[in-house]
Short mmCIF file of C-alpha atoms in Angstrom, two decimals:
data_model
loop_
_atom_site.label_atom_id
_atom_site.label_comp_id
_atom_site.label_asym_id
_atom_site.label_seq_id
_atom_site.Cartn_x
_atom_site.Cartn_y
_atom_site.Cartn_z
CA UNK A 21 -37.18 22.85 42.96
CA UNK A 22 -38.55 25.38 40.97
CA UNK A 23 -36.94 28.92 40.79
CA UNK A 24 -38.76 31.98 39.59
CA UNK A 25 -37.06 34.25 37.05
CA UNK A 26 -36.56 36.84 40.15
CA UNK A 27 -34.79 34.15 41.75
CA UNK A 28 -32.34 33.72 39.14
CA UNK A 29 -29.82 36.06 36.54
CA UNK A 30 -30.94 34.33 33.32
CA UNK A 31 -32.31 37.20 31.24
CA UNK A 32 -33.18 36.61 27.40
CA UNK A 33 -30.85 39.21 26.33
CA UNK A 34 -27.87 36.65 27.13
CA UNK A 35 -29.72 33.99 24.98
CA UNK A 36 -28.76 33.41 21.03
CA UNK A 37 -31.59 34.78 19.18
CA UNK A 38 -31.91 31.61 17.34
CA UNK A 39 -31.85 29.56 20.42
CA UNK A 40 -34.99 31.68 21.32
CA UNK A 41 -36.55 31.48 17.83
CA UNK A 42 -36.54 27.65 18.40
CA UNK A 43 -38.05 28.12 22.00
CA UNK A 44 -41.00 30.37 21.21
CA UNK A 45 -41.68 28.45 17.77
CA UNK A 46 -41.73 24.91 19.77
CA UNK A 47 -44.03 26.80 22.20
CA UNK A 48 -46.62 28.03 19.53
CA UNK A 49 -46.90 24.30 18.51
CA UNK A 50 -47.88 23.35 21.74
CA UNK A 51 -44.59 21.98 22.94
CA UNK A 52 -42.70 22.39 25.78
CA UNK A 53 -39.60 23.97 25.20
CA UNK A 54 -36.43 24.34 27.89
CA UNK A 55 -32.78 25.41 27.88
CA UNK A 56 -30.33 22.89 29.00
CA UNK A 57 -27.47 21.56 29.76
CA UNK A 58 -23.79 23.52 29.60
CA UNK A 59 -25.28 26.63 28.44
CA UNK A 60 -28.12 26.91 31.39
CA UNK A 61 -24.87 26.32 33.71
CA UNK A 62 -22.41 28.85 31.71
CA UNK A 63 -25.14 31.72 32.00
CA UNK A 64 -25.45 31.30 36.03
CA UNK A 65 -21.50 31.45 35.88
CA UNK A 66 -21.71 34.57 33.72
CA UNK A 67 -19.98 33.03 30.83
CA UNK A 68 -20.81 33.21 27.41
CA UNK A 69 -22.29 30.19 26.49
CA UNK A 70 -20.52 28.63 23.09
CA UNK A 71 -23.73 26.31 22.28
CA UNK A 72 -27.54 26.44 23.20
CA UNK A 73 -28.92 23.15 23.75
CA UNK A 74 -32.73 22.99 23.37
CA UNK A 75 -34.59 19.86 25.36
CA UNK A 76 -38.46 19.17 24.61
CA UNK A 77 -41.71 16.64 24.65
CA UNK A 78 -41.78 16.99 21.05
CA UNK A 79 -40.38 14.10 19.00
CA UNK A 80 -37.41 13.94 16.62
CA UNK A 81 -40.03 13.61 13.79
CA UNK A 82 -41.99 16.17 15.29
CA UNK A 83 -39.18 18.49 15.77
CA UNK A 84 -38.53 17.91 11.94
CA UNK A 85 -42.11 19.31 10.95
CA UNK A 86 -42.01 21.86 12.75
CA UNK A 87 -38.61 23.30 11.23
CA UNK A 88 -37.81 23.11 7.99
CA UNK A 89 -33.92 24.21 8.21
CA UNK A 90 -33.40 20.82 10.36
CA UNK A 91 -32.31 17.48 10.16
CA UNK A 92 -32.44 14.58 12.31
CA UNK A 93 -29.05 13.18 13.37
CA UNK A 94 -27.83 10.41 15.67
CA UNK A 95 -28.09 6.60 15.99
CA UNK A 96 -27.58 6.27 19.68
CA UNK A 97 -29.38 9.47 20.49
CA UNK A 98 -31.70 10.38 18.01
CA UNK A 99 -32.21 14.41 17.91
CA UNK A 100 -32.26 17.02 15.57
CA UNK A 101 -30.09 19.99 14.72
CA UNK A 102 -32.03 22.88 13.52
CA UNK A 103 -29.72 25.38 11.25
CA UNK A 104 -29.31 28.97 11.04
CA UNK A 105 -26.83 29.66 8.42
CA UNK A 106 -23.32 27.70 10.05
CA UNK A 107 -25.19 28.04 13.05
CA UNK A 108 -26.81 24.86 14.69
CA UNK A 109 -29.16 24.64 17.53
CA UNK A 110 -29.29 21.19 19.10
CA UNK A 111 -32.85 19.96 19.81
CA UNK A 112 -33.47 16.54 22.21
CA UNK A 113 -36.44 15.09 22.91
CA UNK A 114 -36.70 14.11 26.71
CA UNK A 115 -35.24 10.54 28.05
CA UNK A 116 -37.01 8.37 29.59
CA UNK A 117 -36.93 5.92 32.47
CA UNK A 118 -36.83 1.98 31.04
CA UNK A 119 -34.40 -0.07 32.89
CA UNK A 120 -35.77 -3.13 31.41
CA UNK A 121 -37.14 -1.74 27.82
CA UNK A 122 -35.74 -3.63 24.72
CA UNK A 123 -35.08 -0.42 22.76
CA UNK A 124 -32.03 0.19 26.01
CA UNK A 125 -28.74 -1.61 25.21
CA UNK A 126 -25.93 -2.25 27.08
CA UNK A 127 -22.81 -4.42 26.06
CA UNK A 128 -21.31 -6.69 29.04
CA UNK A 129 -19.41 -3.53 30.31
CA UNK A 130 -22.67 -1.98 31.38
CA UNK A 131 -21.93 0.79 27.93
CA UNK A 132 -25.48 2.54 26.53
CA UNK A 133 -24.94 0.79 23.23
CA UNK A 134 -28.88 2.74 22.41
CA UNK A 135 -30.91 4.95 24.05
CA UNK A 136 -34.16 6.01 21.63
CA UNK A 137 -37.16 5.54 24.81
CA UNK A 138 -38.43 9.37 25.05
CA UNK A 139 -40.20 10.28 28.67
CA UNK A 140 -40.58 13.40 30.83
CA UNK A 141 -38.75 16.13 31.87
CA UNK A 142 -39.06 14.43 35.06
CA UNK A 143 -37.72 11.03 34.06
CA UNK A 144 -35.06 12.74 31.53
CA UNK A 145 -33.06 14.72 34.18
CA UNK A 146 -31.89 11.31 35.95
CA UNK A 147 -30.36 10.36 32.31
CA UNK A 148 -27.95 13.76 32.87
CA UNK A 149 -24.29 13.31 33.77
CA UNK A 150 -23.44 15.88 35.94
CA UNK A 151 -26.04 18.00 38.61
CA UNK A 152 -24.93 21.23 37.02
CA UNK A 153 -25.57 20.47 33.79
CA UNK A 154 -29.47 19.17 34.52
CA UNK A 155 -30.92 22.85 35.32
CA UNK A 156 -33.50 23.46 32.63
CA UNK A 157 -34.90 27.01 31.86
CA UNK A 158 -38.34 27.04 30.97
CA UNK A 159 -39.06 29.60 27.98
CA UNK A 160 -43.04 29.39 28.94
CA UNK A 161 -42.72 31.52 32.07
CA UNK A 162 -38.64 31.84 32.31
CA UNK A 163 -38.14 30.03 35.22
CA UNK A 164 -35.66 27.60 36.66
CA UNK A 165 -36.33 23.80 36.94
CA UNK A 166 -33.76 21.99 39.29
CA UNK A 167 -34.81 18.34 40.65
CA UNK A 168 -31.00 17.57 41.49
CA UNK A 169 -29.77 20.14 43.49
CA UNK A 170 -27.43 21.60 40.63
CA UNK A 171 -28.04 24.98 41.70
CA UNK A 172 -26.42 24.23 44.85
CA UNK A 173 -23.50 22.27 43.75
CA UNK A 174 -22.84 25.34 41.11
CA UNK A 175 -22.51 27.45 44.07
CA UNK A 176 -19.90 25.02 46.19
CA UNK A 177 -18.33 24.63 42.95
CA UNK A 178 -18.46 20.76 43.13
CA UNK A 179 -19.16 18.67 39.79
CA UNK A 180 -21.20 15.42 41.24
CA UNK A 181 -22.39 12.70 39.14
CA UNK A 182 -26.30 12.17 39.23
CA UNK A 183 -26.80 8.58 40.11
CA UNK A 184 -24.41 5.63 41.07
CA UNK A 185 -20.88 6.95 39.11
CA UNK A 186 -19.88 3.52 38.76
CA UNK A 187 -22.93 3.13 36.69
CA UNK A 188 -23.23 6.00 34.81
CA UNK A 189 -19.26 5.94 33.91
CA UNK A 190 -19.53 2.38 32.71
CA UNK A 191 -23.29 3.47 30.52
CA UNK A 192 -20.45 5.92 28.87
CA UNK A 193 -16.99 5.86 29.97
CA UNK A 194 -16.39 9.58 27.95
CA UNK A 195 -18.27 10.92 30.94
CA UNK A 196 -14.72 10.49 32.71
CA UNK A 197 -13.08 12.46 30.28
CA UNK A 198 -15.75 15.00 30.55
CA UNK A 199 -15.47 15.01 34.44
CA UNK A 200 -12.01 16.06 34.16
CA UNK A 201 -12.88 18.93 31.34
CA UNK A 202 -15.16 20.53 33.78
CA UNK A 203 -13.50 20.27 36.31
CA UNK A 204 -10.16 21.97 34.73
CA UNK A 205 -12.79 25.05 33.20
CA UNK A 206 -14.85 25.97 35.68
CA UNK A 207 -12.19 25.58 38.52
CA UNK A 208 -14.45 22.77 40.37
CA UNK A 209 -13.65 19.74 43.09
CA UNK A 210 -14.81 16.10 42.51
CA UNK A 211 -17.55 15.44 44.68
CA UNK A 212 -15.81 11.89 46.51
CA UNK A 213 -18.08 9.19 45.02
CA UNK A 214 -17.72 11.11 41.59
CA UNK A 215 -13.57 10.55 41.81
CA UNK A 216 -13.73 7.34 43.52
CA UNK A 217 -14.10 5.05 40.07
CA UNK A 218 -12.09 7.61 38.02
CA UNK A 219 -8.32 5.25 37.97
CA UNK A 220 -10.22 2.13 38.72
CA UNK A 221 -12.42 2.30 35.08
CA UNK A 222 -9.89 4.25 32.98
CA UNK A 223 -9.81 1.07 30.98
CA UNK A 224 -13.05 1.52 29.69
CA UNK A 225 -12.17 3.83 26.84
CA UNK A 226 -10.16 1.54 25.22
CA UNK A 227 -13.57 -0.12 23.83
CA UNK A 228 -15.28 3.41 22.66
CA UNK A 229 -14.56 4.45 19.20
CA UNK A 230 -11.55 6.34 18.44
CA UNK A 231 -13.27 8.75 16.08
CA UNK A 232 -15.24 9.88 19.12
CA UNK A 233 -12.18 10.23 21.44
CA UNK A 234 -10.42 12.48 18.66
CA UNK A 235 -13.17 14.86 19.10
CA UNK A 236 -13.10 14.70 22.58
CA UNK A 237 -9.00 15.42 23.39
CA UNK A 238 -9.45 18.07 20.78
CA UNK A 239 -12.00 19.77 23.53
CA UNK A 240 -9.69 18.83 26.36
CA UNK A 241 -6.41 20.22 25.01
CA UNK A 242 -7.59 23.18 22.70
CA UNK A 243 -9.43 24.89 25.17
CA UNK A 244 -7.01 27.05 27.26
CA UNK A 245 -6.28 24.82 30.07
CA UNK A 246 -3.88 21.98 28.32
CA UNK A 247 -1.21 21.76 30.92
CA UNK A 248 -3.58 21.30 33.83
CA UNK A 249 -5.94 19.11 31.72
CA UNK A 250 -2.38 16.61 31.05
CA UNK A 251 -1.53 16.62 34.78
CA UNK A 252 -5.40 15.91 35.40
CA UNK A 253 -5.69 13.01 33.17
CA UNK A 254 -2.11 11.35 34.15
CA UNK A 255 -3.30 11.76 37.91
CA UNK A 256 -6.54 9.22 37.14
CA UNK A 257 -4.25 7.47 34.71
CA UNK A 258 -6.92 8.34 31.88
CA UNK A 259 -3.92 10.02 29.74
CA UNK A 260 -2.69 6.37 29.41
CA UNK A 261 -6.02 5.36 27.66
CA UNK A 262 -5.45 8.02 24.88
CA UNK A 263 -2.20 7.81 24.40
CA UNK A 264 -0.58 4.99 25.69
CA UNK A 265 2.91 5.02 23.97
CA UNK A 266 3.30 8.41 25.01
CA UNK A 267 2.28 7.43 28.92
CA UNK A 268 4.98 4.36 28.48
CA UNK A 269 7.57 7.27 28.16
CA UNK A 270 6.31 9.47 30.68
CA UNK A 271 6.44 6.25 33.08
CA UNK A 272 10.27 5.82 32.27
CA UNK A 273 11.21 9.61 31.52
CA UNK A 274 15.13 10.16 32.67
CA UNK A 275 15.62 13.36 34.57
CA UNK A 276 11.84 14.21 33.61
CA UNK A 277 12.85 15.45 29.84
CA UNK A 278 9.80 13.99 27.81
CA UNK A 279 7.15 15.38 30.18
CA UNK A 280 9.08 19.14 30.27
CA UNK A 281 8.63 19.14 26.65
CA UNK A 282 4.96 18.38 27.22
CA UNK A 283 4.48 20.53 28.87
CA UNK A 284 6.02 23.25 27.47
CA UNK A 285 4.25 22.47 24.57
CA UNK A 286 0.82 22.42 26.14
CA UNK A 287 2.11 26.41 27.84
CA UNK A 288 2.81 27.31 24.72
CA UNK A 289 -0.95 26.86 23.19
CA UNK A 290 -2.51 28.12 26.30
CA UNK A 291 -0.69 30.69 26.07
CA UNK A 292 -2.00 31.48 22.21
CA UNK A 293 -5.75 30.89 22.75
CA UNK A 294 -5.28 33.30 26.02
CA UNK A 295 -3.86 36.01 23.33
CA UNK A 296 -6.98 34.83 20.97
CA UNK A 297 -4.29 33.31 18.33
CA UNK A 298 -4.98 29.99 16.33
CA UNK A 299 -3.87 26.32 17.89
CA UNK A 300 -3.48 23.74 15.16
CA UNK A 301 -4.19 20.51 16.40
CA UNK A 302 -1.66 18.80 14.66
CA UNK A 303 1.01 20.76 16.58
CA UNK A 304 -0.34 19.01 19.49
CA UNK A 305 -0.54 15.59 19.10
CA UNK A 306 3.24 16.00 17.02
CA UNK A 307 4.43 17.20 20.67
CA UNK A 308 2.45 14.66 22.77
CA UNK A 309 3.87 11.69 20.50
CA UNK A 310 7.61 13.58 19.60
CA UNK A 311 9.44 11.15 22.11
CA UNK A 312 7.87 7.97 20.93
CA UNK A 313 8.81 8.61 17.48
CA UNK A 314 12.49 9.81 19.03
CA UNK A 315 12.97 7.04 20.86
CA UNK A 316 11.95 4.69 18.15
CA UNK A 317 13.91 6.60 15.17
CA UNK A 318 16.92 6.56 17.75
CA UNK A 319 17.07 2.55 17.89
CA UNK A 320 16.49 2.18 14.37
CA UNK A 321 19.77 5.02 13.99
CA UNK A 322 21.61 2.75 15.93
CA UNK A 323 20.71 -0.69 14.44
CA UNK A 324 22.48 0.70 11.04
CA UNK A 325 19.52 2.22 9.33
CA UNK A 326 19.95 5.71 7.59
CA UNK A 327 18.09 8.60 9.80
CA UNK A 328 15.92 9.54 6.83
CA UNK A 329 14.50 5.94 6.55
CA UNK A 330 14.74 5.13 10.79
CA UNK A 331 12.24 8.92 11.16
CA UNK A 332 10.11 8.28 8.15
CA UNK A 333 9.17 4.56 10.02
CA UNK A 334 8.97 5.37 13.17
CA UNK A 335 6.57 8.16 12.52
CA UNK A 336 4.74 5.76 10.15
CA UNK A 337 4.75 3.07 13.37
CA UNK A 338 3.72 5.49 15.72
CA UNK A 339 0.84 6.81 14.26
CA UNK A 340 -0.66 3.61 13.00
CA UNK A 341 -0.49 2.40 16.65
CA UNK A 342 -2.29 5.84 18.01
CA UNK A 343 -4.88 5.85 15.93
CA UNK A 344 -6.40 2.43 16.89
CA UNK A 345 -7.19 4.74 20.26
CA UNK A 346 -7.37 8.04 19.15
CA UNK A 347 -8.47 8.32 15.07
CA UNK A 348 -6.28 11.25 14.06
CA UNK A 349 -7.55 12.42 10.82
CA UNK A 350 -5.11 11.97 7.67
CA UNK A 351 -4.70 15.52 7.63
CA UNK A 352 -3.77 15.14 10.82
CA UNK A 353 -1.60 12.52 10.95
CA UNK A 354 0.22 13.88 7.43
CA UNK A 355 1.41 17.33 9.34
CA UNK A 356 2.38 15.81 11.95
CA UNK A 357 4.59 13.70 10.00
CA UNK A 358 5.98 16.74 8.44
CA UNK A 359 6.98 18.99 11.30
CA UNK A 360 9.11 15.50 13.07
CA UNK A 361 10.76 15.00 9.71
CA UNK A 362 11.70 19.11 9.06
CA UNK A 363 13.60 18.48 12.13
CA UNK A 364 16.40 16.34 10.04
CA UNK A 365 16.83 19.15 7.95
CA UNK A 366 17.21 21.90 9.86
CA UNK A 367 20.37 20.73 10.37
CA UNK A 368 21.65 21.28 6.64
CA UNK A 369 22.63 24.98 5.80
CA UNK A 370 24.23 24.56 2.57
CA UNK A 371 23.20 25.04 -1.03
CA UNK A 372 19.88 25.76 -2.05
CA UNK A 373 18.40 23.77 1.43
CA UNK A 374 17.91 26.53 3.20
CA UNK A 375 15.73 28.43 0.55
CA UNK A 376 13.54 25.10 -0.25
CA UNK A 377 12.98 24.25 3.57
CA UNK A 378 11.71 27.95 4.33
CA UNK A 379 9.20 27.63 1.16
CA UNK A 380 7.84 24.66 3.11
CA UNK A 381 4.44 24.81 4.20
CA UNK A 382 5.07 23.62 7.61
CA UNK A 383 8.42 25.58 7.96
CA UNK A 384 7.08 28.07 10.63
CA UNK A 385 5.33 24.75 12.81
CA UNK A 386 8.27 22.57 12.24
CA UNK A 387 10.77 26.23 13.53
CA UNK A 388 8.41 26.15 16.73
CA UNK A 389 8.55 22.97 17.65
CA UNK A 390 12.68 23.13 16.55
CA UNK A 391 12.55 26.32 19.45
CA UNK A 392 10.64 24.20 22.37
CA UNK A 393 12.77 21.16 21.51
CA UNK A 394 15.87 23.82 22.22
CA UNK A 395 14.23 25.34 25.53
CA UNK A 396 13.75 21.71 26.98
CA UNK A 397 15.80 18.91 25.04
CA UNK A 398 19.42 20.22 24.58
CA UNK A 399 19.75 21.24 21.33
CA UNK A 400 22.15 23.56 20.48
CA UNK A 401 20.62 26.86 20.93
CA UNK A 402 22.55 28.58 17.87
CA UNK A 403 20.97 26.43 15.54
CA UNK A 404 17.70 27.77 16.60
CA UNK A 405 19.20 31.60 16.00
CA UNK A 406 20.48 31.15 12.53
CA UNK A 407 17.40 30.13 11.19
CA UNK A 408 15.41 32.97 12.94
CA UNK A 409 18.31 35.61 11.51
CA UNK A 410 17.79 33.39 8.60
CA UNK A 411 14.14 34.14 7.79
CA UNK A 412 14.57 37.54 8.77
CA UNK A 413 17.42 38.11 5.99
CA UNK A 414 17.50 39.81 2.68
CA UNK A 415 18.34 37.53 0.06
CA UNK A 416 22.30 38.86 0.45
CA UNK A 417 22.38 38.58 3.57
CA UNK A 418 21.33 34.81 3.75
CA UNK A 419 23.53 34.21 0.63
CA UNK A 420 26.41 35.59 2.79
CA UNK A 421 24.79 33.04 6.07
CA UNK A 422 25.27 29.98 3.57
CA UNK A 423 28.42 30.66 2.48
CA UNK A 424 29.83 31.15 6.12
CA UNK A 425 28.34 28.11 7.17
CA UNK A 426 29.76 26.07 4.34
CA UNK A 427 32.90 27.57 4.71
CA UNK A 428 32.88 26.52 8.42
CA UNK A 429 32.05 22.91 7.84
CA UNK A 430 34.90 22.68 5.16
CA UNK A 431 37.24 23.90 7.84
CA UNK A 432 36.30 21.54 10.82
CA UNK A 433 35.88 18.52 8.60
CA UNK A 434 32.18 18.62 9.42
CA UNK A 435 30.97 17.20 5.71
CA UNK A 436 28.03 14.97 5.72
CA UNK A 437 29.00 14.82 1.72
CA UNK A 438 32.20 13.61 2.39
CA UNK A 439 31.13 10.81 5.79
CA UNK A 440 28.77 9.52 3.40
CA UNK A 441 31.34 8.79 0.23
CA UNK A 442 33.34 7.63 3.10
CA UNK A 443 30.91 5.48 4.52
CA UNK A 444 30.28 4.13 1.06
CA UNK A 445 33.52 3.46 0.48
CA UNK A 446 33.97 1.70 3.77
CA UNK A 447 30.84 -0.65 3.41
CA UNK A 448 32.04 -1.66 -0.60
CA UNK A 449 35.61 -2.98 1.04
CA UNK A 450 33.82 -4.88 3.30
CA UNK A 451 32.21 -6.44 1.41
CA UNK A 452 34.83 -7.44 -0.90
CA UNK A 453 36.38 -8.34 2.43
CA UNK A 454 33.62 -11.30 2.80
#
């Protein structure tokens, strides 16, 4: 179905100006030139699209002629990004139809290993995931191109697979994870055949590459909607996928402690990007692996081996298993690192400690994460409020803090100094003992 521009709210003045400048330039070389995809389906919702997708007849090489600022990118699907200053205008050249054409791969799981056979727009709407994301506008005369019904599903608010979902999840098992994103954003319901395969082919992503799936959790947990994006993906058992030492937990949980924190975690950066404050991703994936680490360090502790050592390999254990499904950068993995092991040494007051962990870096991540393990794990909540008085201090006054503390320690007894000559001692007269 075709619909007019009267017929629909698109206007230009809601389009990038360099989305446009690719449009009309495609145009003038005799091209035909739409709008697709999320941002066709943002401006209908009256969102502000983040990216403009351009879709046309013209080929990569083609597309590469025509602009000079562009590039040609892809293995899988070969396209071009065409670049204004940081900004980057995709530009595809319509898919085509070729069940049975050698340059269409599948491995036995039915995945689109390539896809480089270039059609119609006709044929290259039926290679779309969703039906609200295959509405094209056409620049020439600024209509609306529908051939799936999109326009009506936008309105029910249903996200619907085009094609058999069994299919198209197994050509690309992502498009799960992407299911679930939209759905979570723009408030939508699974259209029944769409959920049906959801738990059944969760597997699936254990055989795409992890670098992609990093990029992919970062746009399911950084974009507002964390908590109901967790409870989303545990529901079609998809969270397992990503992280499945973390879902191993969650299966076992006593009195529902790991998830709280979770959770809490995931309010907390909701809650930021609602305000417009920076997320770090690191932050994150430190709280969605914090009680596989725990648990791990905590076994270690109790086998004999010294806390510093037991943290410092069970983060190292942790994170080499997660990143054979999810590839967390080493920039990444090295701050989260940091904030678990900050935790040890929040604990130590005395001497120059104090001073040296508040220069650190990640002090104000690792002090976060130190208040949500207090507001869901049991930590003593005065620990937490001497280190906020603490940073807030004059150098007197937290002179004044040490000395207190140390003074209290000496009076209970409470002297890891002292356990540890002990413990020393203790270990040498065993051994003589033998």
């Amino acid at each position: 179905m075709i619909y007019s521009r009267s017929q629909h709210p698109i206007s230009r003045s809601h389009i990038s100006e360099n989305a446009l400048k690719v449009l009309y330039r495609l145009k003038s070389a005799g091209h035909e030139a739409y709008l697709v995809g999320g941002c066709v389906r943002d401006l209908l919702l009256g969102r502000e699209p983040k990216d403009f997708d351009v879709v046309t007849n013209a080929s990569p090489e083609q597309v590469r002629k025509i602009f000079r600022n562009s590039r040609l990118v892809g293995r899988r699907f070969r396209l071009a990004h065409v670049r204004f200053g940081r900004d980057i205008i995709e530009v595809a050249t319509f898919r085509g139809q070729q069940d049975t054409h050698k340059q269409r791969q599948l491995n036995e799981e039915g995945r689109l290993l390539c896809d480089n056979v270039y059609g119609t727009l006709e044929q290259d709407v039926w290679r779309r995931d969703f039906t609200i994301n295959a509405l094209y506008y056409n620049i020439r005369d600024f209509s609306l191109v529908d051939h799936v019904g999109g326009m009506t599903d936008l309105k029910a608010g249903l996200l619907r697979l085009i094609g058999d979902p069994e299919v198209r999840y197994r050509e690309d098992p992502v498009r799960m994870l992407r299911a679930v994103r939209f759905a979570v954003k723009l408030g939508f319901t699974f259209e029944t055949a769409t959920e049906q395969p959801l738990t059944t082919l969760a597997p699936l992503l254990r055989d795409i590459p992890p670098a992609r799936l990093f990029d992919e959790c970062l746009k399911l947990f950084l974009a507002g909607s964390g908590v109901q994006t967790f409870e989303m993906l545990r529901h079609y058992q998809l969270f397992g996928a990503l992280f499945p030492d973390a879902e191993r937990i969650l299966a076992t949980e006593a009195e529902g402690f790991p998830r709280l924190f979770i959770v809490k975690g995931l309010e907390n950066s909701d809650r930021r990007l609602t305000e417009g404050k920076t997320v770090t991703a690191y932050f994150l994936f430190a709280v969605l692996l914090w009680h596989v680490v725990r648990q791990e360090a905590e076994q270690q502790e109790q086998q004999g081996e010294p806390a510093q050592a037991a943290w410092q390999n069970a983060a190292t254990r942790a994170l080499n298993r997660q990143i054979r499904h999810v590839a967390l950068p080493r920039r990444i993995t090295q701050a989260m690192r940091e904030v678990w092991l900050l935790q040890l040494r929040f604990q130590h007051r005395s001497g120059q400690r104090p001073y040296r962990l508040l220069e650190h870096p990640r002090f104000r991540a690792a002090y976060d994460f130190l208040c949500l393990r207090i507001s869901t794990e049991g930590v003593d909540p005065k620990l937490g409020q001497w280190w906020e008085t603490f940073q807030q201090a004059d150098e007197a006054e937290q002179r004044q803090m040490i000395n207190a503390h140390t003074a209290s320690r000496r009076r209970t007894g409470n002297n890891p100094r002292r356990r540890y000559r002990n413990n020393r001692t203790n270990q040498n007269k065993r051994s003589h003992d033998v």
